[in-house]
Structures are given as C-alpha cells and as structure tokens.
mmCIF file of C-alpha atoms in Angstrom:
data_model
loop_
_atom_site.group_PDB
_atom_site.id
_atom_site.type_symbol
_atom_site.label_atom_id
_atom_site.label_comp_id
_atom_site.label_asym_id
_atom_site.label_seq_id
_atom_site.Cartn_x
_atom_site.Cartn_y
_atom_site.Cartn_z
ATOM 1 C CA UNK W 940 85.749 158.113 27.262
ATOM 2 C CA UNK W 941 84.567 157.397 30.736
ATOM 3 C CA UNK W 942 86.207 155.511 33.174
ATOM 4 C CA UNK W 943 83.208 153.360 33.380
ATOM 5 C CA UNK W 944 83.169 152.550 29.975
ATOM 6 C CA UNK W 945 87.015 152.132 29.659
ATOM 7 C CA UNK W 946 86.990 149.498 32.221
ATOM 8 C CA UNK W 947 84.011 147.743 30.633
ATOM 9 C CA UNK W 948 86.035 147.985 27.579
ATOM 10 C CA UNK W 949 88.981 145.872 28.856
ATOM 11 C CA UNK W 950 86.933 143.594 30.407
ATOM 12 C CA UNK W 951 85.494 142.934 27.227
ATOM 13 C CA UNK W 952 89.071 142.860 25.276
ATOM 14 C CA UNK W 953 90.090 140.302 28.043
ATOM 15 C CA UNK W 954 86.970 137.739 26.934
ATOM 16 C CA UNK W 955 87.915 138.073 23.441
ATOM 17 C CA UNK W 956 91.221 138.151 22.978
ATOM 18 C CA UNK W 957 91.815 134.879 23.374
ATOM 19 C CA UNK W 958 89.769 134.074 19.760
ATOM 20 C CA UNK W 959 90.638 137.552 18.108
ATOM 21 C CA UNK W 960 92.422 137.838 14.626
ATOM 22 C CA UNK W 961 96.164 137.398 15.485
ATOM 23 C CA UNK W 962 97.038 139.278 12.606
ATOM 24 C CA UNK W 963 95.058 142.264 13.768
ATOM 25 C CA UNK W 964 97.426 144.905 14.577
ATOM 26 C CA UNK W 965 94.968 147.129 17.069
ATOM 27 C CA UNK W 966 93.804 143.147 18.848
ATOM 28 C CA UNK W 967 97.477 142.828 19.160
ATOM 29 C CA UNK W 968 98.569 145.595 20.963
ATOM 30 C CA UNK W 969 95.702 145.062 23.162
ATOM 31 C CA UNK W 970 96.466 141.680 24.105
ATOM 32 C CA UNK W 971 100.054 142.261 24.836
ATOM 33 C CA UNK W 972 99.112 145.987 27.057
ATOM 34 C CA UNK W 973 96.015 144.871 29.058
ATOM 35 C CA UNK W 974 96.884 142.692 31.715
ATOM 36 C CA UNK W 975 95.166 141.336 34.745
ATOM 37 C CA UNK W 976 95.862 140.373 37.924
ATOM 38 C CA UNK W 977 93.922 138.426 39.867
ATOM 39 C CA UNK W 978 94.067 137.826 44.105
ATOM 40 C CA UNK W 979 95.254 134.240 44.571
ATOM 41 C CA UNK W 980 92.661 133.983 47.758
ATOM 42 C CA UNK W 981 89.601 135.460 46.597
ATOM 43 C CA UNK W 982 90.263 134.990 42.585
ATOM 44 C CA UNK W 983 89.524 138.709 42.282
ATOM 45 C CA UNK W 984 90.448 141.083 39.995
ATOM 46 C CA UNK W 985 92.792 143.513 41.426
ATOM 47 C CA UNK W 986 95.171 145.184 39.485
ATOM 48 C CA UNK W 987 94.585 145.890 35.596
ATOM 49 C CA UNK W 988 97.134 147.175 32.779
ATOM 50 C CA UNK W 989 96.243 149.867 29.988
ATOM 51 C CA UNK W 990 98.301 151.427 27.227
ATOM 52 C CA UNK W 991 96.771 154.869 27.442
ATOM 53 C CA UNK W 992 98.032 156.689 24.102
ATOM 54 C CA UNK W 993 98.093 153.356 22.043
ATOM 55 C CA UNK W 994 101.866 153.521 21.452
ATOM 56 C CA UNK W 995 101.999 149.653 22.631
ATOM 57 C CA UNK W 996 103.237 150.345 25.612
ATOM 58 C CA UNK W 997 101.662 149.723 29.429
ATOM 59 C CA UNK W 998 101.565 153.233 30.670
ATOM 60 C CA UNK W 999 98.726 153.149 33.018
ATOM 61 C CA UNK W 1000 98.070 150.894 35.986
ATOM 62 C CA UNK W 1001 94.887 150.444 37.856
ATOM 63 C CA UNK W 1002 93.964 149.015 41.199
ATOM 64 C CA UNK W 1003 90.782 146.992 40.835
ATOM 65 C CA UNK W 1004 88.502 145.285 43.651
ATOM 66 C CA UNK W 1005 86.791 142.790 41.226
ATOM 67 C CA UNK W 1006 84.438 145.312 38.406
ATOM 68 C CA UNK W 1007 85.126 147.880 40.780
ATOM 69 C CA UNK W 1008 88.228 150.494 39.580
ATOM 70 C CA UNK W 1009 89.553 152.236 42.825
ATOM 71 C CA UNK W 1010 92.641 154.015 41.698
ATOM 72 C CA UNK W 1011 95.133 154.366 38.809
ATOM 73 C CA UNK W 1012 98.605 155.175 38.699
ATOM 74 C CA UNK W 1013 100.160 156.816 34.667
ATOM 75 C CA UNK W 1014 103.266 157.197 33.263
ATOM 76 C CA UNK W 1015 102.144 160.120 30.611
ATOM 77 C CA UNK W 1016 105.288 160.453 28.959
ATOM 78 C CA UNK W 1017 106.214 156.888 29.730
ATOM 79 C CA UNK W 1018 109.774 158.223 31.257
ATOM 80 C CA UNK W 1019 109.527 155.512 34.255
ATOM 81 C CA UNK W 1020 108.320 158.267 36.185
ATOM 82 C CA UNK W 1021 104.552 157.887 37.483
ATOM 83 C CA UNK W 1022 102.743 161.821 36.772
ATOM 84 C CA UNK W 1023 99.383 161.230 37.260
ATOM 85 C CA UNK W 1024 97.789 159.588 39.859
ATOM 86 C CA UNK W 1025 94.018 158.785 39.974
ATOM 87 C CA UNK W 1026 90.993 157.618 42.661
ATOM 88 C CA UNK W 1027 87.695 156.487 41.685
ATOM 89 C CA UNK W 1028 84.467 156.481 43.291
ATOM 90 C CA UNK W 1029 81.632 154.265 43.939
ATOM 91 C CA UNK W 1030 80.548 154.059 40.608
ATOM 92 C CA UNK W 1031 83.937 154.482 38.659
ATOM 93 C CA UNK W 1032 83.932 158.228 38.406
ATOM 94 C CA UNK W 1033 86.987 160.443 38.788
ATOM 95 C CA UNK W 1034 86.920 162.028 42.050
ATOM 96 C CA UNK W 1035 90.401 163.033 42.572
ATOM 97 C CA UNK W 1036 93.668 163.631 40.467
ATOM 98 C CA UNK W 1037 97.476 164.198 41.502
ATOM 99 C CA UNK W 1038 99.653 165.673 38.745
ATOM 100 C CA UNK W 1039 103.231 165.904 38.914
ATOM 101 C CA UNK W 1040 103.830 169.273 37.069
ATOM 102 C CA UNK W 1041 107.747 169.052 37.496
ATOM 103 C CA UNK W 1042 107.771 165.439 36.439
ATOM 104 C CA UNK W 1043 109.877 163.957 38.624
ATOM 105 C CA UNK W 1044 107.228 161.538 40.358
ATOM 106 C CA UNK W 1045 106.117 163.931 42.914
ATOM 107 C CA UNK W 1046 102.693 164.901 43.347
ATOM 108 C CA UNK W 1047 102.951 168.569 43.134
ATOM 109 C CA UNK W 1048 98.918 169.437 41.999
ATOM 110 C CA UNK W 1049 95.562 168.021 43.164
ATOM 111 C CA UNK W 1050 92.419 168.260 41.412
ATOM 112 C CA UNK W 1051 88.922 167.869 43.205
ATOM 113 C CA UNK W 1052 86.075 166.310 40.695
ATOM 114 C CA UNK W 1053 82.748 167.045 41.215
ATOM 115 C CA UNK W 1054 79.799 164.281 41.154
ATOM 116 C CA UNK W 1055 78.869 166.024 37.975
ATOM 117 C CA UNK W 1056 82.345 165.268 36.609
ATOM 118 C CA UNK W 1057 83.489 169.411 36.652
ATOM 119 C CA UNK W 1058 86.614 170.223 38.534
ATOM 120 C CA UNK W 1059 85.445 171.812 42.016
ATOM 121 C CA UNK W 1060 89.358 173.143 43.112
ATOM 122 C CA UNK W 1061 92.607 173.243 42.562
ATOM 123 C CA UNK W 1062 95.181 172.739 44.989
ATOM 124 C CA UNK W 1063 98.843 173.600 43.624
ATOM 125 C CA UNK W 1064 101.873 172.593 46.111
ATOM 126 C CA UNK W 1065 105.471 173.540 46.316
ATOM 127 C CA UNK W 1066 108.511 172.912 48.973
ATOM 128 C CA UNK W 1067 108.504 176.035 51.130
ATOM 129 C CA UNK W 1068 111.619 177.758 51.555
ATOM 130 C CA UNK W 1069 110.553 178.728 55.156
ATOM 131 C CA UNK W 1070 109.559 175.268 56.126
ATOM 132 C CA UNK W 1071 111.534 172.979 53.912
ATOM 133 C CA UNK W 1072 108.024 170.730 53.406
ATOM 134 C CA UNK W 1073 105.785 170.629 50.243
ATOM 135 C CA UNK W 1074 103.350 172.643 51.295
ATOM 136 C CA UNK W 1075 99.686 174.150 49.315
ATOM 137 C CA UNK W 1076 100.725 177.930 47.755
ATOM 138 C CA UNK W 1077 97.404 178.353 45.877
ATOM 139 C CA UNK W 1078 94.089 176.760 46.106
ATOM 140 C CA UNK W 1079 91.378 177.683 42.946
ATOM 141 C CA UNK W 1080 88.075 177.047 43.222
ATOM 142 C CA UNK W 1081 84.797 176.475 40.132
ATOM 143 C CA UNK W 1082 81.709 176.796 39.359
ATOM 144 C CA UNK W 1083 80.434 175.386 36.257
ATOM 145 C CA UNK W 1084 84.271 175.664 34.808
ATOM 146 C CA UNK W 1085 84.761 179.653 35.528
ATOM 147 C CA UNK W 1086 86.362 180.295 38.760
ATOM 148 C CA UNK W 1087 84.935 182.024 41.458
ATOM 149 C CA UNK W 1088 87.932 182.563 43.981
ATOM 150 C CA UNK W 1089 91.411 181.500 44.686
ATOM 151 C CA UNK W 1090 93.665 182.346 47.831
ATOM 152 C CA UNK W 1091 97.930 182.066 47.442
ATOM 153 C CA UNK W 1092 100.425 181.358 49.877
ATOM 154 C CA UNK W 1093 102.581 183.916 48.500
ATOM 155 C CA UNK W 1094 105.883 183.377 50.630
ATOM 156 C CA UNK W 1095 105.528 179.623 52.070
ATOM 157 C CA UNK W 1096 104.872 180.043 55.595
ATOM 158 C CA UNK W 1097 101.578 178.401 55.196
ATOM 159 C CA UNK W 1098 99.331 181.011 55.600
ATOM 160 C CA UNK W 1099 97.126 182.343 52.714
ATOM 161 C CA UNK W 1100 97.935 185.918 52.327
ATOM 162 C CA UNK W 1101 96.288 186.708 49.164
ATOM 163 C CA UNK W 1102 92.599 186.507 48.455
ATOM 164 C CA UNK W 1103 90.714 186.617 44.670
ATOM 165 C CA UNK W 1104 87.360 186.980 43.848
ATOM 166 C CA UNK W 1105 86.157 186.758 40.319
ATOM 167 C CA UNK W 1106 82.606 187.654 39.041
ATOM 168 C CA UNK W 1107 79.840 185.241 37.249
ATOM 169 C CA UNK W 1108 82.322 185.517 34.071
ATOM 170 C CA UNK W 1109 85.159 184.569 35.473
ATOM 171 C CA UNK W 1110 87.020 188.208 35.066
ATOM 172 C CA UNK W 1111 88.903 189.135 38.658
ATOM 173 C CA UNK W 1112 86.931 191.859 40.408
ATOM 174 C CA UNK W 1113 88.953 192.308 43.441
ATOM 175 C CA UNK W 1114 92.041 191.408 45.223
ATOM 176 C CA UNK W 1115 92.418 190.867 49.119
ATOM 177 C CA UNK W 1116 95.860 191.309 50.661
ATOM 178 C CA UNK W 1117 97.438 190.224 54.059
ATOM 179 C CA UNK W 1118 99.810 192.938 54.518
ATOM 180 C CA UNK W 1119 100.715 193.100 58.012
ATOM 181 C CA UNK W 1120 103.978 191.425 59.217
ATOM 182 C CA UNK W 1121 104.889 188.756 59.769
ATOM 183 C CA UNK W 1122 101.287 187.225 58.064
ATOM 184 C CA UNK W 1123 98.336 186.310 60.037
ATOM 185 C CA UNK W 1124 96.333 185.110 57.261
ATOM 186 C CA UNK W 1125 93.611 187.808 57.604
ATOM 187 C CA UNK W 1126 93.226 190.051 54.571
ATOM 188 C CA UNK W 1127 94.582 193.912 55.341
ATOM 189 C CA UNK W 1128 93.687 195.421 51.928
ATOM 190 C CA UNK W 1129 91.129 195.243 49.098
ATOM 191 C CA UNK W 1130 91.779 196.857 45.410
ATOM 192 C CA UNK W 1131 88.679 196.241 43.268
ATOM 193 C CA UNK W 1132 88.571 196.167 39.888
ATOM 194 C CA UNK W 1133 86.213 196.344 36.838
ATOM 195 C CA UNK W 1134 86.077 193.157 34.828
ATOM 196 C CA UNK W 1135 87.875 194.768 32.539
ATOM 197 C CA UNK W 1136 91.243 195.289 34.747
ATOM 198 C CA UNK W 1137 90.644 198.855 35.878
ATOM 199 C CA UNK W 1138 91.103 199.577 39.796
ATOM 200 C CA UNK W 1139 88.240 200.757 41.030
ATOM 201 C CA UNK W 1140 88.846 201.434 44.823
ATOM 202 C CA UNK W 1141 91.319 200.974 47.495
ATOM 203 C CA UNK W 1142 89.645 200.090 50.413
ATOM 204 C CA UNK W 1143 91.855 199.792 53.960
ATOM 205 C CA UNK W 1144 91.590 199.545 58.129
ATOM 206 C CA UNK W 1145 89.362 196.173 58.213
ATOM 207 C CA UNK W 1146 86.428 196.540 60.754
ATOM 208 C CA UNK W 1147 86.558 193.177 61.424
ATOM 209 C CA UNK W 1148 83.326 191.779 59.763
ATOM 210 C CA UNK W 1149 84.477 191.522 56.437
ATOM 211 C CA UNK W 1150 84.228 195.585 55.634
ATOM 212 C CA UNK W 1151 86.836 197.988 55.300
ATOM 213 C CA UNK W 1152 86.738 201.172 57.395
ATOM 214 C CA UNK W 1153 88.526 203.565 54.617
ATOM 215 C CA UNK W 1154 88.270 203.364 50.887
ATOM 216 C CA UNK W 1155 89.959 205.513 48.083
ATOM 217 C CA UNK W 1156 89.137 206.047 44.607
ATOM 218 C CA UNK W 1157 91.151 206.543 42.267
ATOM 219 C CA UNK W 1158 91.705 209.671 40.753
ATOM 220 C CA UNK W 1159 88.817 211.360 43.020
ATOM 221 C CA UNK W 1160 89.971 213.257 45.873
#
C-alpha cells in the first residue's frame, strides 16, 4: 500500500470510528492504535499513530503537517527500540529510509528512493576502528532494481578503496582496487571478469585518465 493511500486510510478510520460497530474486532483495534495529535495553536494535525503488522499494538509513528505526512519513526519488532526511520516528500512518497540492521536504535543503513518509487543507492555505515565514528563502508547504486556499481570502504579510514562495476544484468564484470599504502582513494588495479565469474584480465600502472598502462591475461603469456 502507498503511503498516500495509508494516510488517506486513517484519516478515513478517524471520521468513522466514532459510529463503527463496537463489536467489530478489526474497527477495534483501529480505534485503540490510530491516534492523532493535533497542534494546540494552529489545530493541525501533526503527529499520527499506526499499528503496522495489525498485532494491536502502536508500532509506527508519523509526523504530520495537517494531510501532509513528513516523516515516520517504526518499532518493527516492537522491542522499544525505533529500526526504521522514514521521510516523505511533497506528495507523500518515500524518499528516504534509515534501517537499523543491528537493532539497537541506531541508524546503521540508508536507502535513497527514486521519484519512480525504485531504490537509487544504498549507503551501509559502521563505527570505524580507525576513527572511532560511524562512518559509510559501502555505497550501492540501481538502475531499474539491478545494480550498476558499488564502492567499499574496506578498512574504515574513510576512503573508498574498492570499486565494482556490474553489467546491464546485474553480474560483476570488474573489480577496481586501491592498493597503494596508506589509501588515497584512487583505484591501483582492475581484474575483469566474465559475467559468469571468470577473470578475464589483470590490468595495472593507471595512466591517469581512467586506463591502465599494463594488462595481463590469464593463462596467455
């Protein structure tokens, strides 16, 4: 369900709760988990409640500016714990998502929505052992729901120092590597492979424009 039509949903449970069936079980659990909030100047909506999974519990919260939804905080596994946090645009649509993967109420993942609703990239975070600060390891980015590249942070001193590039399929066709010490974030190396997984080439000594000066093949000499 949309988040456009989920909000016009609750609106609507809000008008008719009041005269629904009592005994209905479904009305019930509506009335007691969807809750508004409304500014005491303005008379605004501004915060609404949601029980997500239909357990009967409130497990989603969501900021509100009148009909307009601007962000939502969710307890997934309803642990106290907020995992999920949400932001809206103009017209209700996802835009951006936090997840906490570790579940502890940190925001440890963000996802980037397109306007066409299809995740754009992935940002994954973790607390660097070099700099003691959460920090982005691995970004991912889409097309049409295949990805097309992804570059890693592979030892947390905030520079990317690994590089992937997949083909119209999605299959990895070659891997650049930052190999010089300590990391400068430039790529040093390139193995390419078939979409199947088989190297291809070697390919060392960048020329600075994006080429590689020497290449190897394997098992040609």
């Amino acid at each position: 369900m949309s988040n456009r039509i989920l909000f016009s949903c609750l609106f609507l449970t809000l008008a008719l709760g009041a005269i629904a069936c009592s005994e209905d079980p479904e009305q019930a659990r509506l009335n007691a988990t969807t809750q508004a909030a409304y500014d005491r100047t303005t008379l605004k909506l501004r915060e609404i409640t949601y029980d997500k999974n239909k357990n009967g519990r409130i497990d989603t919260w969501t900021k509100m500016d009148g009909a307009q939804p601007l962000s939502s905080v969710i307890d997934e596994d309803e642990d106290g714990k907020i995992d999920r946090w949400e932001e809206y645009g103009p017209n209700g649509e996802l835009v951006k998502a936090q997840l906490s993967r570790a579940k502890n109420g940190v925001a440890d993942e963000t996802v980037f929505v397109g306007p066409d609703g299809k995740v754009e990239h992935v940002e994954y975070f973790e607390k660097s052992d070099v700099t003691g600060q959460m920090s982005v390891v691995r970004r991912e980015f889409f097309a049409e729901d295949r990805p097309t590249r992804a570059e890693e942070d592979t030892d947390g001193d905030g520079l990317m120092d690994r590089f992937e590039h997949y083909d119209a399929s999605g299959a990895l066709i070659a891997v650049e590597l930052d190999d010089n010490q300590p990391f400068d974030g430039k790529p040093d190396r390139r193995l390419t492979y078939s979409p199947t997984g088989q190297l291809l080439s070697v390919e060392t000594e960048p020329d600075g424009k994006g080429g590689y000066l020497k290449k190897v093949v394997p098992g040609k000499k």
